[in-house]
């Protein structure tokens, strides 16, 4: 009999009543649930739940009964006829909350721009969700309010309930709604924009050209300039998959389109924009499209689009951001925009753009006799025109090297080769007796190296022969450093003897001792002098016009990094034990802020790397120029100086630790060093006293750039097994975090 009852229950469950697809989505979003959370609870794929909400598929047993039960419980909490009643506040501090508008609660109007700013009358932007009437709202930034006022009565956009710790937004009334909107569409005709701080706007535009018009005239989007001589940031629209469908764009690019990085000429969307007199940049309509009309006077007319489903948000730098709900994605990108800048493309592109946004190349001159001001070069900047690098600084294929024989391989005496460390050695017998290998990683190492770096500015390098080395003069020097012996070096003001076989050379990325003359950036040669050795360059390319171009760039990214770490529960003023405790599981405290953190770190690395962008795409041949060479920010000498400083900073810390404690690294990869230790904690490597002080000039645990954190710990037995299996000295710093070793040690 029980079997019959079970069969009956299963039959009933197979026909469990479900609300319409739109109601399913409303209930999930009203409770602040993501597709991933629902999918995990029901043990199905995210796309399956998305299909149920879109009405494309229907759930089948046994998931149908569980899904129906979930929706039934949510319907009790958020009935469609009583959507105005806010649920109990379970929101996480620092997370935007979603309010629910009611017909009886009119939305307050946002302050309109002053007439002096824009004499043209503007229609107000679309409807926005009003402030909540109760003490709290839906937990986390829910994707859409349960109901909205009618779209026939448009009111100015207003900000919703702000998070406990919202990112700073621009006070300029022109940008009252923040730097960006994530545009999403439902199954009907309604389009919604999600902004920073929990803002929700109704978007009335029915076509892509109309969306661009609405953004510029009504949406009050953008961000103020980062420097008085710079320019305001253009508004950014992030189009979800449903928004792409709504505006006639493909959800995904075809293989040919992905290879070209853009929609093909003649696409219907391009024809629409052309008929509306909108133009595209030379890059065309790709994942980061820029749509504009020529500026009228000082007023720009430009909107940037970001399309995550076209891989605009690369998972290597943005993690799973492209899979976030619209409101959550708005929080991530909005926080990044407030702390760094409105994204201009990849994090590498944004890092490069941030340099010139903070240090513009021109400024307004003093008024002439007619009272007019003109554009002039701004001291301390890189200028408007690109300048040629020195031949030794040019990468292979550069036009300066067109005269070299085909297949010629340049050696260190012909080419500047300043790169990060990739060095490892065998463990000594004493190190094999220790139980653990502990990895320590320098926070924002390239950012810390950029701080205070004196680099060449707006004039080309000058070639000199038999120069006297000047550590304050940026440039590249041909000098023989093979005589520098690490077994006897000057540490502080005392000569110390060390085991040079256990330390990497500071002059090569591989850690091998140089064999003869080679080209080095100024910081590398200056370090040889610091170690107590004379240098005698035979020639150099130097730059008299110099300055600390990257200081402002570092400071902004440093503040962004530290503020985001604070959001994750890791503050600057923690003592060492408290810091290690706070770092335990810090990324899980707020996964969205962890995405922002990764993007900030990628902005630093990518921005420095972009200073020497190589040729990309088909059709290019060695000896021909490529587009990046036309930028004033194509500066391989600045990149070399920063990487040189980062490598030297790393070596100086290892040297000081070895001199004080006799501990030597067994592997170094870029900003990560691995040490043998008796315990699994960094405190078993770095000696701290009761006053929370460690070896001066060495590694110090903390959150600030240049300080270090725990990268990972593995056992010495693991290291020996790895090397026995692969039959070679692998760089253990590459695998210390997870312990997972790939079949081939092919670098990052």
XYZ file of C-alpha atoms in Angstrom:
748
model
C 0.000 0.000 0.000
C 2.844 2.436 0.808
C 4.207 1.916 -2.703
C 0.851 2.945 -4.117
C 0.830 6.066 -1.948
C 4.345 6.944 -3.138
C 3.259 6.505 -6.733
C 0.259 8.777 -6.149
C 2.452 11.428 -4.507
C 4.850 11.285 -7.439
C 1.964 11.642 -9.881
C 0.674 14.713 -8.044
C 4.173 16.194 -7.896
C 4.591 15.749 -11.640
C 1.721 18.186 -12.141
C 2.537 20.641 -9.325
C 0.996 23.981 -10.293
C 3.472 26.714 -11.161
C 2.940 30.455 -11.585
C 3.587 32.068 -15.002
C 7.273 32.496 -16.006
C 7.313 36.240 -15.324
C 5.922 35.646 -11.819
C 8.594 33.031 -11.135
C 11.289 35.573 -11.914
C 9.555 38.264 -9.870
C 9.365 36.053 -6.799
C 13.002 35.017 -7.003
C 14.207 38.570 -7.425
C 11.895 39.911 -4.716
C 13.664 37.618 -2.261
C 17.045 38.641 -3.602
C 17.955 35.184 -4.889
C 20.298 34.684 -7.812
C 19.881 32.098 -10.525
C 22.970 30.330 -9.224
C 21.524 30.040 -5.709
C 18.246 28.571 -6.947
C 20.073 26.220 -9.286
C 22.339 25.007 -6.472
C 19.372 24.385 -4.156
C 17.509 22.378 -6.819
C 20.691 20.673 -8.049
C 20.243 21.797 -11.642
C 22.203 24.046 -13.976
C 21.847 27.835 -13.923
C 20.667 27.794 -17.542
C 17.869 25.387 -16.572
C 16.389 27.822 -14.043
C 16.798 30.659 -16.545
C 14.838 28.619 -19.094
C 12.029 28.033 -16.591
C 11.753 31.751 -15.899
C 11.812 32.594 -19.602
C 9.060 30.068 -20.355
C 11.302 28.174 -22.780
C 11.181 24.949 -20.746
C 9.157 23.543 -17.852
C 10.566 21.698 -14.833
C 10.030 17.948 -14.615
C 9.966 15.645 -11.605
C 11.561 15.477 -9.127
C 12.696 19.105 -9.445
C 9.213 20.366 -10.316
C 7.749 19.658 -6.888
C 10.698 21.300 -5.105
C 10.543 24.305 -7.440
C 6.793 24.653 -6.878
C 7.310 24.530 -3.114
C 9.955 27.272 -3.326
C 7.691 29.535 -5.383
C 4.717 28.860 -3.099
C 6.688 29.960 -0.030
C 7.958 33.057 -1.828
C 4.437 33.927 -2.942
C 3.338 34.000 0.713
C 6.150 36.457 1.474
C 5.674 38.633 -1.628
C 2.081 38.459 -2.838
C 1.531 40.269 -6.128
C -1.404 42.233 -4.718
C 0.569 43.495 -1.718
C 4.017 44.145 -3.139
C 4.388 47.370 -1.191
C 4.864 45.652 2.159
C 8.612 45.399 2.734
C 9.926 42.137 4.189
C 11.979 41.917 7.315
C 15.472 43.398 6.922
C 18.021 40.648 6.432
C 20.335 42.656 4.232
C 24.082 42.414 4.604
C 25.751 45.626 5.819
C 27.301 47.505 2.954
C 24.985 45.913 0.367
C 22.459 48.003 -1.577
C 18.868 47.240 -0.720
C 15.983 47.233 -3.165
C 12.879 49.206 -2.420
C 9.426 48.482 -3.731
C 7.443 51.357 -5.206
C 3.737 51.804 -4.681
C 1.128 53.725 -6.547
C 0.336 55.730 -3.432
C 3.939 56.716 -2.792
C 5.138 59.098 -5.489
C 8.815 59.097 -6.305
C 10.605 62.290 -5.316
C 12.189 64.137 -8.210
C 15.931 64.348 -8.582
C 17.423 67.850 -8.721
C 17.482 69.104 -12.285
C 20.667 70.492 -13.863
C 21.015 74.223 -13.600
C 20.207 76.381 -16.591
C 23.743 77.702 -16.638
C 25.030 74.228 -17.239
C 22.682 73.322 -20.034
C 20.170 75.860 -21.371
C 18.393 73.171 -23.401
C 15.261 71.945 -21.623
C 15.471 68.244 -20.828
C 12.789 65.698 -20.283
C 13.167 63.883 -16.990
C 14.624 60.377 -17.010
C 12.543 57.277 -16.621
C 10.763 56.162 -13.484
C 12.902 55.232 -10.549
C 12.085 53.217 -7.514
C 11.209 55.451 -4.533
C 12.741 55.285 -1.112
C 11.420 52.391 0.962
C 8.559 53.207 3.278
C 9.536 50.594 5.837
C 12.652 50.243 7.940
C 14.319 47.858 5.518
C 14.170 46.377 2.072
C 14.862 43.180 0.202
C 18.246 41.666 1.129
C 21.170 42.205 -1.309
C 20.704 44.274 -4.480
C 17.697 42.491 -5.939
C 17.479 42.490 -9.694
C 14.163 44.279 -10.060
C 11.454 45.838 -7.911
C 8.283 43.808 -7.568
C 6.127 46.452 -9.257
C 6.720 49.799 -10.823
C 4.650 52.844 -11.585
C 3.134 53.057 -15.007
C 5.574 53.882 -17.785
C 3.147 56.453 -19.190
C 4.018 58.955 -16.451
C 7.769 59.525 -16.536
C 9.358 61.034 -13.466
C 12.951 62.042 -12.773
C 15.146 59.170 -11.564
C 15.738 59.014 -7.835
C 18.185 56.990 -5.817
C 16.903 54.161 -3.712
C 17.912 53.267 -0.213
C 21.688 53.605 -0.056
C 23.883 50.783 1.240
C 25.489 51.091 4.646
C 28.850 51.854 3.034
C 28.087 53.012 -0.516
C 30.898 53.922 -2.897
C 31.500 57.625 -3.192
C 29.539 59.136 -6.074
C 30.037 62.358 -7.973
C 28.216 65.356 -6.511
C 27.856 66.946 -9.973
C 24.096 67.189 -10.682
C 24.776 66.312 -14.323
C 25.737 62.838 -13.104
C 23.148 62.435 -10.374
C 22.517 58.798 -11.324
C 26.147 57.713 -11.270
C 28.627 56.550 -13.889
C 26.782 53.587 -15.393
C 23.637 51.517 -15.757
C 23.177 47.796 -16.283
C 20.330 47.506 -18.792
C 18.024 44.498 -18.467
C 14.754 43.581 -20.181
C 11.928 41.305 -19.073
C 9.733 39.067 -21.179
C 7.389 41.951 -21.889
C 8.272 45.381 -23.167
C 9.755 46.785 -19.982
C 13.451 47.701 -19.875
C 15.127 48.500 -16.553
C 18.430 50.147 -15.702
C 20.292 49.233 -12.516
C 22.816 51.724 -11.188
C 25.209 52.407 -8.367
C 23.923 52.493 -4.792
C 20.801 50.432 -5.620
C 19.363 52.857 -8.194
C 16.621 51.460 -10.455
C 15.322 53.335 -13.520
C 12.700 52.562 -16.132
C 14.245 52.888 -19.588
C 11.749 54.136 -22.201
C 13.985 53.660 -25.272
C 12.656 51.212 -27.870
C 15.758 51.038 -30.081
C 19.497 51.271 -29.652
C 19.784 54.786 -31.190
C 16.963 55.906 -28.891
C 18.774 54.346 -25.922
C 21.888 56.381 -26.710
C 19.791 59.565 -27.047
C 18.013 58.894 -23.754
C 21.313 58.226 -21.991
C 22.784 61.566 -23.030
C 19.672 63.709 -22.602
C 17.765 62.227 -19.675
C 19.623 59.544 -17.754
C 22.020 61.895 -15.902
C 24.883 59.409 -16.205
C 28.632 60.010 -16.232
C 31.442 60.910 -13.867
C 33.418 64.051 -13.213
C 36.986 64.491 -14.372
C 39.793 63.158 -12.210
C 42.024 66.159 -12.951
C 41.188 69.799 -13.542
C 42.720 69.672 -17.020
C 41.089 66.367 -17.915
C 37.627 65.544 -19.180
C 34.488 63.989 -17.760
C 33.914 60.269 -18.134
C 31.347 59.209 -20.713
C 28.315 57.240 -19.465
C 28.580 53.456 -19.615
C 25.701 51.116 -20.457
C 26.097 47.414 -19.690
C 23.725 45.305 -21.796
C 22.574 41.963 -20.419
C 21.583 39.090 -22.698
C 17.911 40.068 -22.519
C 18.793 43.679 -23.322
C 20.762 42.517 -26.363
C 17.710 40.620 -27.588
C 15.476 43.603 -26.885
C 17.642 45.979 -28.960
C 18.331 43.625 -31.854
C 21.885 42.603 -30.931
C 23.097 39.004 -30.992
C 23.401 37.468 -27.549
C 26.708 35.936 -28.593
C 29.078 36.721 -31.442
C 29.620 34.167 -34.163
C 33.061 32.637 -34.598
C 33.886 35.061 -37.426
C 32.610 38.055 -35.442
C 34.522 36.957 -32.348
C 37.689 36.620 -34.400
C 37.181 40.100 -35.874
C 36.148 41.481 -32.478
C 33.150 43.335 -33.913
C 29.880 43.132 -35.809
C 30.329 42.951 -39.580
C 29.824 46.019 -41.755
C 26.247 46.248 -42.938
C 24.722 44.757 -39.779
C 21.213 46.088 -39.192
C 22.236 47.738 -35.914
C 25.018 49.619 -37.683
C 22.527 50.791 -40.283
C 20.176 51.990 -37.524
C 22.947 53.998 -35.898
C 24.033 55.449 -39.241
C 20.489 56.598 -40.051
C 20.384 58.353 -36.658
C 23.733 60.078 -37.387
C 25.639 58.132 -34.740
C 29.217 57.079 -35.414
C 31.519 54.337 -34.143
C 35.240 54.463 -33.444
C 37.686 52.579 -35.663
C 37.279 49.536 -33.446
C 33.697 49.213 -34.662
C 30.834 47.654 -32.708
C 32.567 45.189 -30.401
C 32.321 44.139 -26.746
C 33.338 47.682 -25.683
C 31.684 49.848 -28.342
C 31.819 53.644 -28.318
C 28.928 55.455 -30.004
C 29.304 59.181 -30.565
C 28.563 62.292 -32.546
C 31.235 64.948 -33.112
C 31.531 67.236 -30.091
C 29.681 70.534 -30.246
C 31.955 73.083 -28.618
C 33.064 71.691 -25.257
C 30.139 69.295 -25.013
C 30.891 65.640 -25.774
C 28.227 63.309 -27.112
C 29.531 59.825 -26.470
C 28.171 56.673 -24.832
C 30.117 53.473 -24.216
C 28.541 50.024 -24.276
C 29.775 46.956 -22.423
C 28.360 43.594 -23.515
C 29.335 40.841 -21.045
C 27.963 38.005 -23.205
C 30.480 39.060 -25.893
C 33.291 38.476 -23.361
C 33.654 42.140 -22.461
C 34.283 41.083 -18.856
C 37.131 38.611 -19.262
C 36.884 35.879 -16.638
C 40.661 36.064 -16.082
C 40.249 39.531 -14.575
C 36.535 39.839 -13.725
C 35.910 36.297 -12.475
C 32.223 35.378 -12.646
C 31.023 38.985 -12.955
C 29.365 38.300 -16.330
C 27.044 35.765 -14.648
C 25.853 38.128 -11.903
C 22.329 39.439 -11.676
C 21.932 42.969 -13.111
C 21.801 44.750 -9.745
C 24.781 42.774 -8.444
C 26.759 43.529 -11.597
C 25.892 47.217 -11.184
C 27.293 47.085 -7.669
C 30.549 45.483 -8.827
C 31.139 47.781 -11.810
C 29.848 50.821 -9.933
C 32.249 50.258 -7.052
C 35.123 49.837 -9.495
C 34.068 53.005 -11.340
C 33.859 55.009 -8.112
C 37.219 53.833 -6.791
C 39.239 53.506 -10.007
C 37.389 55.039 -12.965
C 34.543 54.185 -15.306
C 35.810 51.135 -17.231
C 37.054 52.004 -20.708
C 37.586 48.430 -21.894
C 39.644 45.659 -20.360
C 41.290 46.308 -17.005
C 44.591 46.794 -18.876
C 43.055 49.459 -21.109
C 41.447 51.116 -18.094
C 44.782 51.102 -16.241
C 46.417 52.913 -19.135
C 43.544 55.384 -19.495
C 43.735 56.117 -15.769
C 47.323 57.326 -16.189
C 46.347 60.095 -18.597
C 43.059 60.837 -16.807
C 45.072 61.667 -13.669
C 47.934 63.327 -15.543
C 46.547 64.931 -18.748
C 48.950 65.906 -21.504
C 47.558 69.419 -22.065
C 46.069 72.311 -20.143
C 44.477 75.669 -20.885
C 47.006 78.460 -21.351
C 46.817 81.913 -19.858
C 44.486 84.248 -21.743
C 46.087 86.023 -24.695
C 45.554 89.673 -25.639
C 42.122 88.812 -27.046
C 41.088 87.010 -23.869
C 41.193 83.553 -25.454
C 42.861 80.531 -23.941
C 44.669 77.896 -25.971
C 45.757 74.331 -25.437
C 49.362 73.936 -24.291
C 51.643 71.181 -23.030
C 51.188 70.414 -19.375
C 54.501 69.975 -17.503
C 54.901 66.625 -15.814
C 52.895 64.743 -18.448
C 53.894 62.574 -21.397
C 52.700 65.088 -23.972
C 50.315 64.626 -26.894
C 52.708 63.147 -29.440
C 54.284 59.681 -29.332
C 58.063 59.565 -29.089
C 60.476 56.944 -30.332
C 62.058 54.624 -27.836
C 65.757 53.768 -27.825
C 66.748 50.877 -30.128
C 67.659 48.723 -27.141
C 64.180 49.324 -25.640
C 62.322 48.342 -28.820
C 60.698 44.879 -28.820
C 61.335 42.495 -31.681
C 59.571 43.564 -34.871
C 59.696 47.294 -34.095
C 60.329 49.589 -37.095
C 63.604 50.748 -35.498
C 64.893 47.199 -35.979
C 63.820 46.814 -39.597
C 67.468 46.851 -40.755
C 68.485 43.769 -38.750
C 69.047 40.508 -40.657
C 66.065 38.174 -40.825
C 65.827 35.710 -37.898
C 68.461 37.690 -35.978
C 68.289 36.944 -32.263
C 69.263 39.898 -30.097
C 71.264 39.185 -26.974
C 71.452 41.108 -23.671
C 74.096 43.440 -25.154
C 71.562 44.544 -27.797
C 68.236 44.470 -25.977
C 66.902 45.728 -22.652
C 65.342 42.751 -20.881
C 63.775 43.876 -17.609
C 61.231 41.275 -16.529
C 59.861 39.831 -13.288
C 61.508 36.913 -11.503
C 61.039 33.288 -12.561
C 63.716 31.451 -10.550
C 63.951 28.236 -8.564
C 66.647 25.955 -7.145
C 67.018 22.562 -5.496
C 66.348 22.314 -1.767
C 69.391 21.873 0.444
C 69.650 18.912 2.811
C 68.811 21.171 5.760
C 65.732 22.515 3.958
C 64.564 18.988 3.148
C 64.543 18.270 6.876
C 62.025 21.043 7.415
C 58.400 20.045 7.149
C 56.813 22.885 5.193
C 57.225 25.258 2.287
C 55.557 28.619 2.886
C 54.772 31.119 0.146
C 54.553 34.854 0.824
C 53.215 37.270 -1.779
C 53.814 41.023 -2.109
C 50.627 43.072 -2.269
C 50.253 45.118 -5.456
C 53.985 44.745 -6.136
C 54.042 46.608 -9.454
C 51.925 49.395 -8.012
C 54.321 49.795 -5.093
C 57.215 49.833 -7.580
C 55.516 52.587 -9.603
C 55.260 54.788 -6.523
C 58.127 57.264 -6.577
C 59.560 55.973 -9.861
C 61.347 58.745 -11.768
C 60.699 58.181 -15.480
C 61.264 60.023 -18.736
C 58.475 62.337 -19.823
C 57.839 64.103 -23.137
C 61.213 64.205 -24.883
C 63.032 61.448 -26.818
C 66.038 59.678 -25.271
C 69.531 61.000 -25.918
C 72.409 58.660 -26.752
C 75.684 59.144 -24.848
C 78.936 57.157 -24.811
C 81.140 56.442 -21.785
C 78.680 58.171 -19.426
C 79.132 58.584 -15.697
C 76.261 56.705 -14.094
C 73.641 58.953 -12.498
C 71.018 57.072 -10.420
C 68.613 60.019 -10.739
C 68.644 59.943 -14.539
C 66.066 57.596 -16.087
C 67.181 55.611 -19.078
C 68.911 52.445 -20.275
C 72.583 51.683 -19.624
C 74.963 49.223 -21.277
C 77.156 48.008 -18.418
C 78.893 44.846 -17.230
C 77.558 43.736 -13.818
C 79.064 40.247 -13.849
C 81.609 41.334 -11.215
C 78.933 41.882 -8.555
C 79.388 39.006 -6.080
C 76.430 38.294 -3.806
C 78.645 36.391 -1.395
C 79.988 39.760 -0.196
C 77.594 42.688 -0.315
C 76.885 45.918 1.491
C 73.750 45.534 3.634
C 72.906 48.876 5.127
C 76.374 50.218 5.926
C 78.022 46.899 6.759
C 79.681 44.349 4.490
C 78.025 40.954 4.924
C 78.891 37.490 3.639
C 76.042 35.418 2.238
C 75.628 32.139 0.368
C 75.325 33.443 -3.185
C 74.314 30.000 -4.491
C 71.069 30.227 -2.530
C 70.049 33.672 -3.784
C 68.925 34.696 -7.286
C 70.900 37.379 -9.071
C 69.072 40.725 -8.956
C 70.161 41.533 -12.519
C 68.352 38.858 -14.557
C 64.769 37.538 -14.474
C 66.068 33.965 -14.400
C 68.247 34.707 -11.378
C 71.366 33.626 -13.255
C 74.506 35.722 -12.826
C 75.150 37.901 -15.920
C 78.084 36.845 -18.075
C 79.018 40.176 -19.639
C 77.741 43.592 -20.710
C 73.974 43.976 -20.931
C 71.375 46.725 -21.076
C 69.726 47.620 -17.772
C 67.223 50.215 -16.594
C 68.442 52.820 -14.114
C 67.039 51.118 -10.949
C 68.937 47.901 -11.702
C 72.295 49.665 -12.112
C 71.606 51.787 -9.029
C 71.102 48.587 -7.006
C 74.548 47.331 -8.016
C 75.969 50.569 -6.587
C 73.854 50.102 -3.448
C 75.420 46.649 -2.955
C 78.832 48.316 -2.850
C 80.175 47.802 -6.365
C 81.448 50.290 -8.946
C 79.814 50.459 -12.367
C 81.248 51.762 -15.640
C 78.648 52.021 -18.428
C 80.000 52.139 -21.983
C 76.921 53.827 -23.460
C 73.409 54.874 -22.478
C 70.112 56.290 -23.682
C 69.014 58.845 -21.088
C 66.103 61.232 -20.608
C 66.699 64.677 -19.157
C 62.992 65.574 -19.018
C 61.896 63.443 -16.096
C 59.367 63.243 -13.295
C 57.208 60.994 -11.092
C 54.488 60.488 -13.666
C 52.900 57.466 -11.966
C 52.574 58.754 -8.390
C 48.944 59.854 -8.711
C 48.086 56.628 -10.557
C 49.578 54.550 -7.759
C 47.815 56.525 -5.029
C 44.376 56.093 -6.572
C 44.835 52.379 -7.136
C 46.377 51.956 -3.709
C 43.369 53.606 -2.068
C 41.010 51.488 -4.177
C 42.829 48.318 -3.119
C 42.950 49.184 0.580
C 39.294 50.313 0.672
C 38.158 47.115 -1.010
C 40.211 44.984 1.368
C 38.545 46.864 4.233
C 35.159 45.906 2.750
C 36.351 42.301 2.955
C 37.201 42.710 6.626
C 40.965 43.283 6.367
C 41.968 46.691 7.710
C 45.269 48.561 7.566
C 45.934 48.972 11.293
C 45.706 45.310 12.310
C 48.514 43.731 14.278
C 50.135 40.723 12.644
C 48.099 37.939 14.362
C 44.887 39.871 13.716
C 45.867 40.388 10.086
C 46.477 36.671 9.533
C 43.148 35.874 11.176
C 41.316 38.452 9.057
C 42.895 37.073 5.878
C 41.506 33.605 6.598
C 38.610 33.214 4.163
C 38.382 36.939 3.436
C 37.217 36.448 -0.160
C 34.121 34.545 0.937
C 32.853 37.402 3.104
C 31.674 39.339 0.071
C 32.280 37.552 -3.268
C 31.250 40.636 -5.230
C 33.890 42.792 -3.551
C 36.399 40.004 -4.182
C 35.674 40.476 -7.902
C 36.384 44.202 -7.544
C 39.640 43.403 -5.741
C 40.818 41.138 -8.557
C 39.896 43.778 -11.129
C 41.935 46.412 -9.267
C 44.975 44.135 -9.151
C 44.577 43.375 -12.859
C 44.333 47.105 -13.563
C 47.772 47.614 -12.027
C 49.474 44.734 -13.839
C 47.634 45.293 -17.103
C 48.258 49.039 -17.120
C 52.012 48.540 -16.718
C 52.029 45.832 -19.383
C 50.076 48.022 -21.793
C 52.970 50.501 -21.820
C 54.721 48.084 -24.187
C 51.792 46.594 -26.089
C 52.953 44.296 -28.872
C 51.526 43.954 -32.372
C 48.301 41.976 -32.534
C 46.066 40.673 -35.293
C 46.701 39.320 -38.750
C 48.376 41.216 -41.529
C 51.176 42.707 -39.457
C 54.741 42.018 -40.565
C 57.971 42.627 -38.602
C 59.351 46.074 -39.286
C 55.923 47.619 -39.787
C 54.349 49.941 -37.193
C 51.285 48.766 -35.260
C 48.475 50.937 -33.820
C 49.780 51.064 -30.235
C 52.911 52.905 -31.399
C 50.810 55.987 -32.157
C 49.963 56.483 -28.469
C 51.979 58.831 -26.238
C 51.565 56.129 -23.584
C 53.459 53.514 -25.600
C 56.507 53.740 -23.362
C 58.551 50.543 -22.966
C 61.114 52.502 -20.943
C 58.558 53.273 -18.222
C 57.441 49.658 -18.117
C 61.064 48.534 -17.814
C 61.729 50.980 -14.971
C 58.694 49.790 -12.968
C 59.467 46.085 -13.450
C 63.115 46.726 -12.587
C 62.085 48.439 -9.349
C 59.693 45.596 -8.491
C 62.393 42.954 -8.993
C 64.987 44.968 -7.069
C 62.520 45.584 -4.216
C 61.923 41.836 -4.044
C 65.652 41.046 -3.983
C 66.372 43.676 -1.334
C 63.786 42.113 1.002
C 65.190 38.608 0.439
C 68.726 39.874 0.998
C 67.865 41.595 4.272
C 66.026 38.512 5.536
C 68.961 36.259 4.625
C 71.477 38.568 6.305
C 69.435 38.708 9.523
C 68.154 35.122 9.811
C 70.108 32.931 7.371
C 66.897 31.978 5.541
C 67.018 31.833 1.742
C 64.193 31.457 -0.792
C 63.845 28.204 -2.714
C 61.710 29.730 -5.487
C 60.599 33.173 -6.633
C 57.911 33.945 -9.187
C 57.292 37.629 -9.839
C 56.061 38.862 -6.428
C 55.862 35.495 -4.616
C 58.749 33.912 -2.676
C 58.762 30.420 -1.162
C 60.739 29.484 1.965
C 61.338 26.218 3.814
C 59.984 26.433 7.373
C 59.294 24.337 10.452
C 55.664 25.432 10.574
C 52.884 26.289 8.077
C 52.489 29.959 8.962
C 54.361 32.974 7.553
C 55.335 33.640 11.155
C 57.583 30.572 10.890
C 59.486 32.431 8.136
C 59.332 36.043 9.282
C 60.597 36.705 12.813
C 58.299 39.048 14.740
C 59.009 40.249 18.265
C 56.628 41.142 21.056
C 56.339 44.705 19.723
C 55.122 43.373 16.352
C 58.361 44.346 14.604
C 60.353 42.236 12.172
C 63.617 42.495 10.216
C 63.979 46.070 8.911
C 63.903 46.283 5.126
C 62.563 42.744 4.785
C 59.091 41.280 4.259
C 56.383 42.600 6.534
C 52.887 41.181 6.855
C 50.069 43.633 6.204
C 47.496 44.838 3.703
C 49.267 47.886 2.256
C 50.972 47.656 -1.157
C 54.559 46.492 -0.750
C 53.718 44.468 2.363
C 53.074 40.730 2.102
C 50.348 38.193 2.720
C 50.309 34.421 3.017
C 50.162 32.895 -0.470
C 49.958 29.232 0.526
C 51.668 26.352 2.300
C 52.600 22.867 1.103
C 54.723 20.136 2.648
C 58.325 19.448 1.751
C 57.270 15.912 0.807
C 54.882 17.424 -1.747
C 57.758 19.422 -3.258
C 60.012 16.387 -3.525
C 57.215 14.337 -5.092
C 56.588 17.068 -7.648
C 60.216 17.275 -8.669
C 60.613 13.500 -8.756
C 57.553 13.143 -10.974
C 58.518 15.866 -13.432
C 62.245 15.219 -13.408
C 63.209 18.872 -13.313
C 63.434 21.861 -10.995
C 59.952 23.359 -11.268
C 59.182 26.790 -9.891
C 57.245 25.808 -6.780
C 56.077 29.390 -6.285
C 53.727 28.829 -9.234
C 51.917 25.995 -7.445
C 52.304 26.843 -3.748
C 48.794 28.289 -3.469
C 46.769 25.236 -4.474
C 49.331 22.464 -4.735
C 47.995 21.529 -8.167
C 50.764 21.047 -10.720
C 50.156 21.033 -14.448
C 51.898 18.552 -16.701
C 54.008 21.287 -18.239
C 55.623 24.215 -16.428
C 54.744 26.802 -19.053
C 54.478 29.940 -16.922
C 51.616 32.265 -16.181
